[in-house]
XYZ file of C-alpha atoms in Angstrom:
52
model
C 36.619 62.564 -53.997
C 37.837 65.612 -52.086
C 38.985 67.259 -55.317
C 35.525 66.761 -56.837
C 33.929 68.456 -53.826
C 36.358 71.386 -54.039
C 35.758 71.813 -57.778
C 32.003 71.662 -57.273
C 32.248 74.291 -54.536
C 34.396 76.593 -56.682
C 32.030 76.164 -59.627
C 29.044 77.011 -57.447
C 30.805 80.124 -56.129
C 31.676 81.254 -59.653
C 28.087 80.727 -60.787
C 26.779 82.643 -57.772
C 29.169 85.519 -58.497
C 28.085 85.717 -62.144
C 24.395 85.724 -61.208
C 24.917 88.356 -58.496
C 26.878 90.579 -60.878
C 24.080 90.385 -63.448
C 21.204 90.898 -60.995
C 22.465 93.452 -58.494
C 22.449 97.124 -59.455
C 25.660 98.631 -60.684
C 27.595 100.451 -57.983
C 29.937 103.192 -59.051
C 33.480 102.417 -57.960
C 34.323 106.129 -58.098
C 31.771 107.011 -55.419
C 33.560 108.773 -52.591
C 36.717 109.391 -54.596
C 38.279 112.566 -55.869
C 37.749 112.878 -59.643
C 41.165 114.515 -60.085
C 43.524 112.240 -58.160
C 41.381 109.200 -57.256
C 42.012 109.348 -53.522
C 39.143 108.247 -51.275
C 37.397 111.267 -49.801
C 36.787 111.092 -46.071
C 34.304 113.595 -44.706
C 32.618 116.533 -46.399
C 35.720 118.692 -46.877
C 37.790 119.131 -50.027
C 40.356 116.636 -51.248
C 43.921 117.028 -49.910
C 45.201 117.342 -53.485
C 43.520 120.759 -53.637
C 41.959 120.299 -57.067
C 38.437 119.434 -55.882
């Protein structure tokens, strides 16, 4: 019985994740990252790599 409840919960979470991924707007994963090295940029200054 407990296994059925856990499987139902996991199925509901997977369904919720699929619906949310389809409905919510796409968010760029590169936002706030340096295009040259991929490091997260903190603050308005240039990247520590010196390329951007």
